[in-house]
Coordinates of C-alpha atoms in Angstrom, one line a residue:
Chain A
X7 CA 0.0 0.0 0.0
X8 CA 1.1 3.5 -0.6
X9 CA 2.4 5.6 2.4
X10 CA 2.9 8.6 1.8
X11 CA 5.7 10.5 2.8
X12 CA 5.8 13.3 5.5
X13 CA 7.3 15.6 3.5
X14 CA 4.2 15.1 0.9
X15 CA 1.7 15.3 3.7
X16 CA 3.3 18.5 5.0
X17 CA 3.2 20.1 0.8
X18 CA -0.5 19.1 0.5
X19 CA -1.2 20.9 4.0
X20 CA 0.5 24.2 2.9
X21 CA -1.4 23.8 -0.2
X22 CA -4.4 23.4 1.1
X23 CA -3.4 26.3 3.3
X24 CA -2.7 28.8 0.3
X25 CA -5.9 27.5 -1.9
X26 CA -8.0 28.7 1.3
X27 CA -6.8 31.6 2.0
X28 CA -5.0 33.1 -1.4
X29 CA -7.7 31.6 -3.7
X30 CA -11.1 30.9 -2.2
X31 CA -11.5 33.7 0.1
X32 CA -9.7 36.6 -2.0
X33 CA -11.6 35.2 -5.3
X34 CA -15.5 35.2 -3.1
X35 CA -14.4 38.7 -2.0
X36 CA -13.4 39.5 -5.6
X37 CA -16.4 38.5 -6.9
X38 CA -18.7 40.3 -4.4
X39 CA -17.0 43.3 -5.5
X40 CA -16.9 42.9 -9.3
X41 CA -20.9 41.7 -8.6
X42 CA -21.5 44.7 -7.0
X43 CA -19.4 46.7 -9.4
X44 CA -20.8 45.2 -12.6
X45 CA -24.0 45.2 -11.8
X46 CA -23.9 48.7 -11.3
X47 CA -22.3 49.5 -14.4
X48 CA -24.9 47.8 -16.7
X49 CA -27.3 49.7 -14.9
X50 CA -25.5 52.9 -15.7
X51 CA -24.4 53.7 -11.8
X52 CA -21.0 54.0 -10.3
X53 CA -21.3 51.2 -7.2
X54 CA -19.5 50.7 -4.4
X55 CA -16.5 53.7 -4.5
X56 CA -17.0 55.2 -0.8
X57 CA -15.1 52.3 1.6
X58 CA -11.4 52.2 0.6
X59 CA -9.7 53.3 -2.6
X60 CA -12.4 52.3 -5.6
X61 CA -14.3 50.9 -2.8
X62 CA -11.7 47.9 -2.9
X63 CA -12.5 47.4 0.6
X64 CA -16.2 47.0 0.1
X65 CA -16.2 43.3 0.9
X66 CA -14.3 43.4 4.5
X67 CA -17.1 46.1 4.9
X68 CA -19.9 43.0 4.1
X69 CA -17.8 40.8 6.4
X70 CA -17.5 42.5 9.2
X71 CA -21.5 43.6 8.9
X72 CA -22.2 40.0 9.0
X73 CA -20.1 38.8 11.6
X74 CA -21.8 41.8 14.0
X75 CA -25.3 41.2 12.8
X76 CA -27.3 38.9 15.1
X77 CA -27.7 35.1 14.6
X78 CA -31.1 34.3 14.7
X79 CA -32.2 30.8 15.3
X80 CA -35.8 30.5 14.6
X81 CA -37.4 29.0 17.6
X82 CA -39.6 26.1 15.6
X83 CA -36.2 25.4 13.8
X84 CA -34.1 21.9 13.8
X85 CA -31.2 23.7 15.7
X86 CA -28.7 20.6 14.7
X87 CA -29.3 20.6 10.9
X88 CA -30.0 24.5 10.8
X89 CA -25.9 24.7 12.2
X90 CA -24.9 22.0 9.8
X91 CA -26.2 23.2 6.9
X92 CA -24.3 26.5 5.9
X93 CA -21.4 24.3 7.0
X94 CA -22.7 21.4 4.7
X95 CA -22.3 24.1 1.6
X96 CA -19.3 25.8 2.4
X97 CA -17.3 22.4 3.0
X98 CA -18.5 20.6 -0.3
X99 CA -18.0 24.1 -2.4
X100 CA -14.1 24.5 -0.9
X101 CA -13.4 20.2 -1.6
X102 CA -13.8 20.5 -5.4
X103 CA -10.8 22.8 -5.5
X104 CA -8.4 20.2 -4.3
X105 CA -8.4 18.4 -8.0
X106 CA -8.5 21.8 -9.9
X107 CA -5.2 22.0 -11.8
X108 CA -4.0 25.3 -11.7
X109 CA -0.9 24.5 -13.5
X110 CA 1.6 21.3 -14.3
X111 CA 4.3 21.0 -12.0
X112 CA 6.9 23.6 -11.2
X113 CA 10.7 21.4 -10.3
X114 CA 12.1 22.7 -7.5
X115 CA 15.4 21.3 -6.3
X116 CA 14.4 17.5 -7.2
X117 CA 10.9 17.6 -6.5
X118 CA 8.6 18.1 -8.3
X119 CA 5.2 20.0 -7.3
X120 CA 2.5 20.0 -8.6
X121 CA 0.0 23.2 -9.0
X122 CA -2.7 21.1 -7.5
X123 CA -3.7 19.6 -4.5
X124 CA -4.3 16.1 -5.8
X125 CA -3.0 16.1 -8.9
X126 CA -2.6 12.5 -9.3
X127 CA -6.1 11.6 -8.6
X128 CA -7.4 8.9 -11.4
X129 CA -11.1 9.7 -11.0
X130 CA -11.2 13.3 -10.8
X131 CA -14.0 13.5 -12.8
X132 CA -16.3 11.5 -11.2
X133 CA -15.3 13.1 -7.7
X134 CA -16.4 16.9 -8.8
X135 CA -19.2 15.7 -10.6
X136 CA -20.1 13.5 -6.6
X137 CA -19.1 16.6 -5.0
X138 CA -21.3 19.4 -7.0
X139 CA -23.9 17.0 -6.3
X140 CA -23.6 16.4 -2.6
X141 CA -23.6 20.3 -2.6
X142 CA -27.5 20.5 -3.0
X143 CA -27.4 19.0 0.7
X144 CA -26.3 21.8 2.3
X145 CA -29.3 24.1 0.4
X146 CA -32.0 21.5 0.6
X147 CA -31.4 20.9 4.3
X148 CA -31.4 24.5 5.1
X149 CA -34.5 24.6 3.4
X150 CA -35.6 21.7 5.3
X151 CA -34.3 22.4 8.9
X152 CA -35.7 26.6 9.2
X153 CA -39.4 25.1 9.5
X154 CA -40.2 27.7 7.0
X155 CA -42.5 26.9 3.9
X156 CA -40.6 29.4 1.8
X157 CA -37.5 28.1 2.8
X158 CA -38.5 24.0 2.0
X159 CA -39.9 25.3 -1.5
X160 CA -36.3 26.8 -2.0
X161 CA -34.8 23.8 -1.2
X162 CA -37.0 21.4 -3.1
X163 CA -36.5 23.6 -5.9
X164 CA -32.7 23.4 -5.7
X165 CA -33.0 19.5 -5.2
X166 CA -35.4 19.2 -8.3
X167 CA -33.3 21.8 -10.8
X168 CA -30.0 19.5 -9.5
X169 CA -31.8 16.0 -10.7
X170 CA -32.6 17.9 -13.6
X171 CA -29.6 19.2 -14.6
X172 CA -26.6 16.7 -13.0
X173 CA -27.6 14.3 -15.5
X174 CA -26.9 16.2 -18.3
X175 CA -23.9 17.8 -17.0
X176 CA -22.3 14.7 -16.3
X177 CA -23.4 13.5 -19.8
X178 CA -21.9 16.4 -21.6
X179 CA -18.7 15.6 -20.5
X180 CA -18.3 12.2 -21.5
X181 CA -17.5 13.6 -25.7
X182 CA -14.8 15.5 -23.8
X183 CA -13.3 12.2 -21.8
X184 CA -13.8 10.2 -24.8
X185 CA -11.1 12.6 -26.6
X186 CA -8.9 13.7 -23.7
X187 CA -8.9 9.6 -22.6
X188 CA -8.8 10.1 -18.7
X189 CA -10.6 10.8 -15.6
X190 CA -7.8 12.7 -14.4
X191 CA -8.3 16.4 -14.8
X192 CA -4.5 17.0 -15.7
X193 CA -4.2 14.7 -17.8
X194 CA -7.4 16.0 -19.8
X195 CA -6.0 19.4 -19.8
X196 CA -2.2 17.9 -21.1
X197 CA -4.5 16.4 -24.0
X198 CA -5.7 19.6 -25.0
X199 CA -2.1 21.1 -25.4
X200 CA -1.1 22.9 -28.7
X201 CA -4.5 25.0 -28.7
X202 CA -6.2 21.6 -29.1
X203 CA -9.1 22.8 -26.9
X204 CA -12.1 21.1 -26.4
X205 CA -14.6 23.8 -27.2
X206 CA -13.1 23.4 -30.9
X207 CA -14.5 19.7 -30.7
X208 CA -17.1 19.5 -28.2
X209 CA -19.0 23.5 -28.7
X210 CA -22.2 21.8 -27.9
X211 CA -20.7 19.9 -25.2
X212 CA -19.8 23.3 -24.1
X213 CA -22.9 24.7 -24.0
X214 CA -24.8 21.9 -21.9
X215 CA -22.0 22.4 -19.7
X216 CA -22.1 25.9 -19.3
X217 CA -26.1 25.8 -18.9
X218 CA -26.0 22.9 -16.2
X219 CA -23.1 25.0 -14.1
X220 CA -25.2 27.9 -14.0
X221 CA -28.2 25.9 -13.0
X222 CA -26.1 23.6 -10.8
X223 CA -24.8 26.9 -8.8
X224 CA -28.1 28.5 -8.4
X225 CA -27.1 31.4 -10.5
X226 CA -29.4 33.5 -12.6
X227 CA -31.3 33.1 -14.7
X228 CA -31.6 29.4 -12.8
X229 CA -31.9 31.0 -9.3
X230 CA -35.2 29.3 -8.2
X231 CA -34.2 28.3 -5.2
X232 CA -34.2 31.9 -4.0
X233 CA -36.0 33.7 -6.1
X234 CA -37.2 36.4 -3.9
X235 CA -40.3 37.7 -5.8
X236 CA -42.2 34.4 -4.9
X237 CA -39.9 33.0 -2.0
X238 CA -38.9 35.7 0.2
X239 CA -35.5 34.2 0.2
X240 CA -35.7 31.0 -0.5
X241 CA -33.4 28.5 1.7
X242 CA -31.4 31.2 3.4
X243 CA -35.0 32.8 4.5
X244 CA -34.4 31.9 7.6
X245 CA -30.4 32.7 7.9
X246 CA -29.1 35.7 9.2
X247 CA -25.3 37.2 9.9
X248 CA -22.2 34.7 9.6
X249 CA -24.5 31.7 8.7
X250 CA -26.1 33.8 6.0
X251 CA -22.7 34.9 5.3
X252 CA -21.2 31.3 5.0
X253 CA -24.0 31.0 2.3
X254 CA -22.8 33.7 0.4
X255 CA -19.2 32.7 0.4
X256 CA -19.9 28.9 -0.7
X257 CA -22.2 30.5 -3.9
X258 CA -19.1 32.4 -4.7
X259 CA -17.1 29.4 -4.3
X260 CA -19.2 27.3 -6.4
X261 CA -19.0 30.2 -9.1
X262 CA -15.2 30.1 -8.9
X263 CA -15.2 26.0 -9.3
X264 CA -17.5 26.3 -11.9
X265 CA -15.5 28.7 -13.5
X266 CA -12.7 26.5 -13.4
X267 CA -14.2 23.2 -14.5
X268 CA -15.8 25.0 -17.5
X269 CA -11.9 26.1 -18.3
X270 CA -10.3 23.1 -17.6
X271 CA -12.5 21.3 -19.3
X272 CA -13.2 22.9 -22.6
X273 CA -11.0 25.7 -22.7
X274 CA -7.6 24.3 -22.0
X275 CA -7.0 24.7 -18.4
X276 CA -3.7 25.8 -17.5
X277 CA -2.4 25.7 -20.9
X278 CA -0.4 29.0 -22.2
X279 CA -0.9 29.4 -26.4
X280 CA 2.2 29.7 -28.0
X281 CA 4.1 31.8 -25.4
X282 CA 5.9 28.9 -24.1
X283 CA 7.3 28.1 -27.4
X284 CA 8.3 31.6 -28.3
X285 CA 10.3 32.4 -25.0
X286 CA 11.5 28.4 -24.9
X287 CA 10.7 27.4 -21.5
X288 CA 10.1 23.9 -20.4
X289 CA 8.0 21.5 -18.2
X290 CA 8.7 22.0 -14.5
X291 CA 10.5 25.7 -15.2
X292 CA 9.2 28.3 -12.3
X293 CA 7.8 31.0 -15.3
X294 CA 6.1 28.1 -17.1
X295 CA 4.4 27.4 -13.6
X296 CA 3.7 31.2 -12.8
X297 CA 2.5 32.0 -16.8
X298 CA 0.1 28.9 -16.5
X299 CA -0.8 30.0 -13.0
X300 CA -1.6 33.5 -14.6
X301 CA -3.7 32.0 -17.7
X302 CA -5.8 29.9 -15.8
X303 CA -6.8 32.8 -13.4
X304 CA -7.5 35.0 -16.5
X305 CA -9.6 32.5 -18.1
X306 CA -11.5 31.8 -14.7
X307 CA -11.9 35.8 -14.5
X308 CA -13.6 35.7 -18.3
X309 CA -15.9 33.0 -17.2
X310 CA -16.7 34.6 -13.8
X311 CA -17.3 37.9 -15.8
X312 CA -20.0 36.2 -18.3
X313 CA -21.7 34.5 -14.5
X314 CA -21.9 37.9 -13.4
X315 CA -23.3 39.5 -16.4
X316 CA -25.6 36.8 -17.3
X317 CA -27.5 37.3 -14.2
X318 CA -27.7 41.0 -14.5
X319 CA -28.9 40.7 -18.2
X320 CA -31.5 37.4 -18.4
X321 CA -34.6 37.3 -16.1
X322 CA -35.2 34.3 -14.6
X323 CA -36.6 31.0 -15.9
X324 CA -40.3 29.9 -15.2
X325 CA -40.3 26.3 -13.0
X326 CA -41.9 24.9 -15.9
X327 CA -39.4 26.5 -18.5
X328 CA -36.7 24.8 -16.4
X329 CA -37.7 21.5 -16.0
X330 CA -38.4 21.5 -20.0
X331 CA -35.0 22.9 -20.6
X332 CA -33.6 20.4 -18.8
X333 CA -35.4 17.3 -19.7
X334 CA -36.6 17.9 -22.7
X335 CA -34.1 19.9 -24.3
X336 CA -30.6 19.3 -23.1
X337 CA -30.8 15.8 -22.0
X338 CA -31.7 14.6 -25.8
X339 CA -28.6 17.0 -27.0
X340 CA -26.1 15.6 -24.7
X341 CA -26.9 12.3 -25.7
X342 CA -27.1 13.0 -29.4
X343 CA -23.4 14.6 -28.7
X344 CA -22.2 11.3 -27.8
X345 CA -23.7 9.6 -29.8
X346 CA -21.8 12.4 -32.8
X347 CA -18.4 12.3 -31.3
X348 CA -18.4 8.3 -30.5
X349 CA -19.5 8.0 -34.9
X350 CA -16.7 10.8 -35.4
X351 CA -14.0 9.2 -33.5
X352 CA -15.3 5.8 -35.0
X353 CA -14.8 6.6 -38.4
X354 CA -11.4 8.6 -37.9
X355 CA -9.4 6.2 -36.4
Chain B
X23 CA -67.1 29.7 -27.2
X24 CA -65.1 32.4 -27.6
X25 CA -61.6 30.8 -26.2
X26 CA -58.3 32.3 -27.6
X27 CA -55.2 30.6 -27.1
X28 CA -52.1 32.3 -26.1
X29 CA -49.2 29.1 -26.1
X30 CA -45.9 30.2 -25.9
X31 CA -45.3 27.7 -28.6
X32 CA -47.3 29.3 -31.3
X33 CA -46.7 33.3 -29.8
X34 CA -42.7 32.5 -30.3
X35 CA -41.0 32.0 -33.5
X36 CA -38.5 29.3 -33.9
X37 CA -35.5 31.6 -33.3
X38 CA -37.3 32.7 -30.3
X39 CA -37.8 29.0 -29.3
X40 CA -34.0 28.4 -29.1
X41 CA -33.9 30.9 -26.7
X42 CA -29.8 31.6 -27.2
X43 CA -30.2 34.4 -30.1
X44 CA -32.6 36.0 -28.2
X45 CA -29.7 35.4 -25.1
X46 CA -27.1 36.8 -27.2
X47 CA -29.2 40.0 -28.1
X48 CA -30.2 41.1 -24.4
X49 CA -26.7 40.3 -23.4
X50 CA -25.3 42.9 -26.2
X51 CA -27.2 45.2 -24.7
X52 CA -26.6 44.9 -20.9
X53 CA -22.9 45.3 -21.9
X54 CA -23.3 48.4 -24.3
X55 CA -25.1 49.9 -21.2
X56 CA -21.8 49.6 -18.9
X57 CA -20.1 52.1 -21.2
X58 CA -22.7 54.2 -21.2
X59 CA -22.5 57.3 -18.8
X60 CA -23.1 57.0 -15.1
X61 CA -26.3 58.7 -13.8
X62 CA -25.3 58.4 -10.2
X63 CA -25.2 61.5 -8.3
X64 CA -21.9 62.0 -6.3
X65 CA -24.4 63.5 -3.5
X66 CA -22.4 65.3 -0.5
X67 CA -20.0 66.6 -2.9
X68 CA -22.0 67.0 -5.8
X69 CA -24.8 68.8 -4.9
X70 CA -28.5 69.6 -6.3
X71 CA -29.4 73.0 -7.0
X72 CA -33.2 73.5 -7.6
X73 CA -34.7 75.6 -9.8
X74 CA -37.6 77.8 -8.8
X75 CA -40.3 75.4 -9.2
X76 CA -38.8 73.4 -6.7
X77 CA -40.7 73.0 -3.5
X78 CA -38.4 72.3 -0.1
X79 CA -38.9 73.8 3.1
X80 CA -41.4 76.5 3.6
X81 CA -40.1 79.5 5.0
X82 CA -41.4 82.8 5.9
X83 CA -40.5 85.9 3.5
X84 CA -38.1 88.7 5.6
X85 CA -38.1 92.0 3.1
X86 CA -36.6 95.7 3.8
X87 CA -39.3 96.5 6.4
X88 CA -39.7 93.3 8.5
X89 CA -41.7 90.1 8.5
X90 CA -44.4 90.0 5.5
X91 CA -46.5 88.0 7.6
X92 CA -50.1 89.7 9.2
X93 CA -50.6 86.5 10.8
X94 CA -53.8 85.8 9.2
X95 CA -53.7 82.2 9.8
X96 CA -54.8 81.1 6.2
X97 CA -52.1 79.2 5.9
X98 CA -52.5 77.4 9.1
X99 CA -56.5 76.8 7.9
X100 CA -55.6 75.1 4.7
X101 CA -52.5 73.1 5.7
X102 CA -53.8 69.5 5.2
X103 CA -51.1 68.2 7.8
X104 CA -52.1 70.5 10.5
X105 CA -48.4 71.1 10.2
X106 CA -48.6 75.2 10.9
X107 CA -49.3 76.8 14.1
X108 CA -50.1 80.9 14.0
X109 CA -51.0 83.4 17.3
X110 CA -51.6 86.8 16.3
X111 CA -50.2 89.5 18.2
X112 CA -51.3 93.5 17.4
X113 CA -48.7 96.6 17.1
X114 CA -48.9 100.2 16.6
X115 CA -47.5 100.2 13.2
X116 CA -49.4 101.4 10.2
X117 CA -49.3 97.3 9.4
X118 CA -50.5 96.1 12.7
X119 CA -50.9 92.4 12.9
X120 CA -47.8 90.3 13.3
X121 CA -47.4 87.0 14.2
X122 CA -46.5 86.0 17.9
X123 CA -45.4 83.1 17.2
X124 CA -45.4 81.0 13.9
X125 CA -44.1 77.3 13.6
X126 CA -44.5 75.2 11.2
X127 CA -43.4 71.4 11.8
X128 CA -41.2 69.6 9.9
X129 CA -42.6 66.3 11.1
X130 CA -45.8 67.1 9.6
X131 CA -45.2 68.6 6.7
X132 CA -45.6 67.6 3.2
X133 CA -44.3 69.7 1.6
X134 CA -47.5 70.3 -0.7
X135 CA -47.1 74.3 -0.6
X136 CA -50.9 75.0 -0.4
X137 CA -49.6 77.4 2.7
X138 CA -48.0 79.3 -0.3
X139 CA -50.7 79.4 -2.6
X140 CA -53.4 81.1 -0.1
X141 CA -51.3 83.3 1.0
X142 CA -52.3 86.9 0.7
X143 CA -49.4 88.7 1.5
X144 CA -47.0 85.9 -0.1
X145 CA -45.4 86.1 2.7
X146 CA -44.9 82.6 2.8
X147 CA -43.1 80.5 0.1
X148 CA -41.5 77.4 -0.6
X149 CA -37.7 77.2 -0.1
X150 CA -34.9 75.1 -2.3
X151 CA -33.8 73.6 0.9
X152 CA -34.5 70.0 0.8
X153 CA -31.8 69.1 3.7
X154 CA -34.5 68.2 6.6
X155 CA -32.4 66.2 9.0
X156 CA -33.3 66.5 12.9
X157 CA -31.9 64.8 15.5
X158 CA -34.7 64.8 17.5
X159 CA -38.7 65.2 17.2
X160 CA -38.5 68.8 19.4
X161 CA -35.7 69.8 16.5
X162 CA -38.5 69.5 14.1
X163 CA -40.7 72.1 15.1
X164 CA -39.4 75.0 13.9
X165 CA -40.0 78.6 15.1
X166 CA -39.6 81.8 13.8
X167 CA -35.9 82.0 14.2
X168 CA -35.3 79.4 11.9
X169 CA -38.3 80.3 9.6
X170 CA -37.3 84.5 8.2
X171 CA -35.5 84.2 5.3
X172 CA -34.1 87.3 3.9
X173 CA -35.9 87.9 0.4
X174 CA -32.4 88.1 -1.2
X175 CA -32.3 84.3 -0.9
X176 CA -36.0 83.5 -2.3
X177 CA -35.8 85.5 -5.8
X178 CA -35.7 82.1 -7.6
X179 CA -39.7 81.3 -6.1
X180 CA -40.9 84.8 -6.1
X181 CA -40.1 85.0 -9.7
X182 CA -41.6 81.7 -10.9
X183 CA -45.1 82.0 -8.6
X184 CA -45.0 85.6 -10.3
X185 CA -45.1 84.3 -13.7
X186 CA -47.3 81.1 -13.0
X187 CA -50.3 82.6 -10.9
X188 CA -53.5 82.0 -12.0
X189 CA -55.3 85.1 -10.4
X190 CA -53.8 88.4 -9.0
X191 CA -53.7 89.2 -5.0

């Protein structure tokens, strides 16, 4: 059996470490901003500018709002589960990053490490695709445990909109393991070196994807679960300061990881077009690790852009509209994608 | 039977079904509206300035020979808030009634500038001062300290209710 070293134990740790609090935190609080900031431009205001330079500082304003707000508990609440939940959320949202390839490897001394927390992980595929759908837990129980009927409808929403949509999600993505030929997520993104990316291949693949993410993070225009018109809140009805606030954070988080699967996926991941090349670096060089660092976060920031502005441009879906989106309409396209790629590849080999 | 059908399969063409031009189209626009300039208002440091038509705080007319008002209590009849409070008071002047005391309060008010319009004496008019912040309810009632306004400062009103009335005084 394989032991692993302490040394590795102790690299994974500081990973995990640095991903917490130089990637998930700092990306949440970047996207509240650039939310706030967006929004505010496509409605022809200035937004937040008041707290800090820019209002830069905006978000440690939220934060610190929340943490002083007071945590109400409703009293006909399931105090266990109503704790849990947020947690429930927050946990599953930050786990998905530990297979995100942020880059190959970067040799230093002899070693060689990897931009990644589990970089070697053969099903890495199937574990996002487990996680994103444990994620509806935390939501449905929160819904479940406030004793609220708005909040249950917001969580049996979410629950129904994640049946609908995890199946086609997961069934986009099998034209893009049939070309890349693993379930590891680095070695999918190797495949698509030499601007060999998958959204060339697999566009409609892309699509599905893209549609199921934002209905798989509760984004607009798929934000039934708290549609506030009909719901008050929806799930978080019935959550105020941190807990609320914990909420927030893992919706953020599951934008960033959504961001990131979308990029890794179809749009090459870490890889860096020609640049490489041009300057003549090589695997395991520190630039190559920083330049692929730096091209993953700017395709991320593209895709976190089009989240942001898709929900301040579209209105939101009808139930009905959803449910025949999904079942209806995307399911039969995923499965007439694999059914296209499988004749493609068939016939070219 | 008269039944019409409205199904958003037949109202919707089959571009409109597919939903993603129609996507692509609203999503143009949202992001030709983010260059687009900014309305906002930069308030404390940019401020409004009214024009005469505007209605803020009422405030009582001061000219070169004193207070306009003869205390009639017109304005205090027709306020619909109950907002102004009058007591005559009698002098030996050529213009003999002046008001006592005169408060009008800022709680009540609405603003609605009927006080003006019945005034006979025009005496009372509608400010541009729209900054009504009190710190506490007895702040709100004001008196005539805070009501006289030197005419200087209300040329802007006079003006405009000179060249909008509907009758003369």
């Amino acid at each position: 059996m394989y032991a692993p070293l302490i040394e590795e134990t102790l690299i994974a740790a500081i990973k995990v470490v640095i991903l917490l609090f130089g990637v998930v935190l700092p990306g949440a609080s970047a996207c509240v901003y650039f939310e706030r900031k967006i929004s505010a431009w496509i409605q022809q205001r200035i937004g937040p500018n008041r707290v800090g330079p820019l209002g830069l500082l905006q978000p440690i304003a939220d934060v610190v709002k929340l943490l002083l707000k007071e945590d109400i508990v409703p009293a006909a609440a399931d105090k266990k589960f109503h704790f849990l939940a947020p947690l429930i959320s927050i946990t599953i949202a930050v786990a998905v990053f530990a297979v995100i390839p942020f880059g190959n490897y970067v040799l230093i001394g002899n070693t060689y490490t990897y931009l990644s927390i589990a970089p070697h992980l053969n099903v890495s595929v199937l574990y996002v695709l487990a996680l994103t759908s444990i994620g509806v837990y935390g939501i449905t129980l929160a819904g479940w445990s406030s004793n609220n009927k708005y909040s249950l409808l917001g969580g049996l929403r979410s629950a129904s909109q994640m049946i609908s949509y995890e199946l086609s999600m997961g069934l986009s993505l099998i034209g893009v393991l049939m070309i890349g030929g693993s379930l590891n997520l680095n070695e999918l993104v190797i495949a698509q070196s030499g601007l060999k990316w998958n959204v060339f291949y697999q566009p409609l693949g892309f699509l599905i994807f893209m549609i199921a993410s934002y209905a798989e993070t509760n984004r607009s225009p798929f934000d039934l679960p708290e549609a506030e018109p009909e719901l008050v809140g929806g799930y978080h009805t019935e959550y105020s300061g941190m807990k609320f606030g914990i909420f927030f954070l893992a919706e953020y988080a599951n934008m960033i990881a959504a961001s990131a699967m979308m990029v890794t996926f179809f749009f090459g991941g870490w890889q860096v077009p020609f640049l490489p090349e041009i300057l003549g670096l090589h695997d395991g060089d520190l630039l190559l690790g920083l330049l692929q660092l730096g091209a993953f976060t700017a395709k991320v920031a593209v895709f976190l852009f089009i989240f942001i502005w898709v929900r301040w441009s579209l209105p939101r879906f009808r139930y009905d509209q959803l449910m025949n989106l999904g079942w209806k309409v995307l399911l039969p396209l995923a499965l007439l994608n694999i059914a296209v790629t499988g004749t493609v590849m068939f016939f070219l080999k | 039977m008269n039944v019409t059908e409205n199904i958003e399969s037949q109202r919707l063409s089959f571009w409109e079904k597919i939903y993603l031009p129609e996507i692509v189209k609203g999503m143009a626009l949202t992001l030709k509206q983010m260059f687009e300039p900014k309305m906002t208002r930069q308030y404390p440091e940019e401020r409004f300035e009214p024009t005469g038509s505007y209605r803020g705080r009422p405030v009582l007319v001061l000219d070169e020979s004193g207070e306009r008002c003869v205390a009639c209590g017109l304005c205090s009849r027709v306020c619909p808030a109950i907002a102004i409070e009058v007591q005559a008071a009698e002098t030996e002047r050529e213009k003999e009634r002046f008001p006592v005391k005169f408060e009008i309060n800022m709680l009540r008010c609405i603003l609605c500038g009927f006080c003006e319009e019945v005034c006979p004496e025009e005496a009372i008019v509608m400010s541009k001062d729209y900054e009504m912040v009190f710190e506490n309810r007895e702040d709100g009632i004001l008196g005539k300290d805070k009501l006289l306004v030197p005419i200087a400062q209300l040329q802007d009103r006079l003006e405009y209710l000179r060249s909008h009335q509907y009758y003369e005084h």
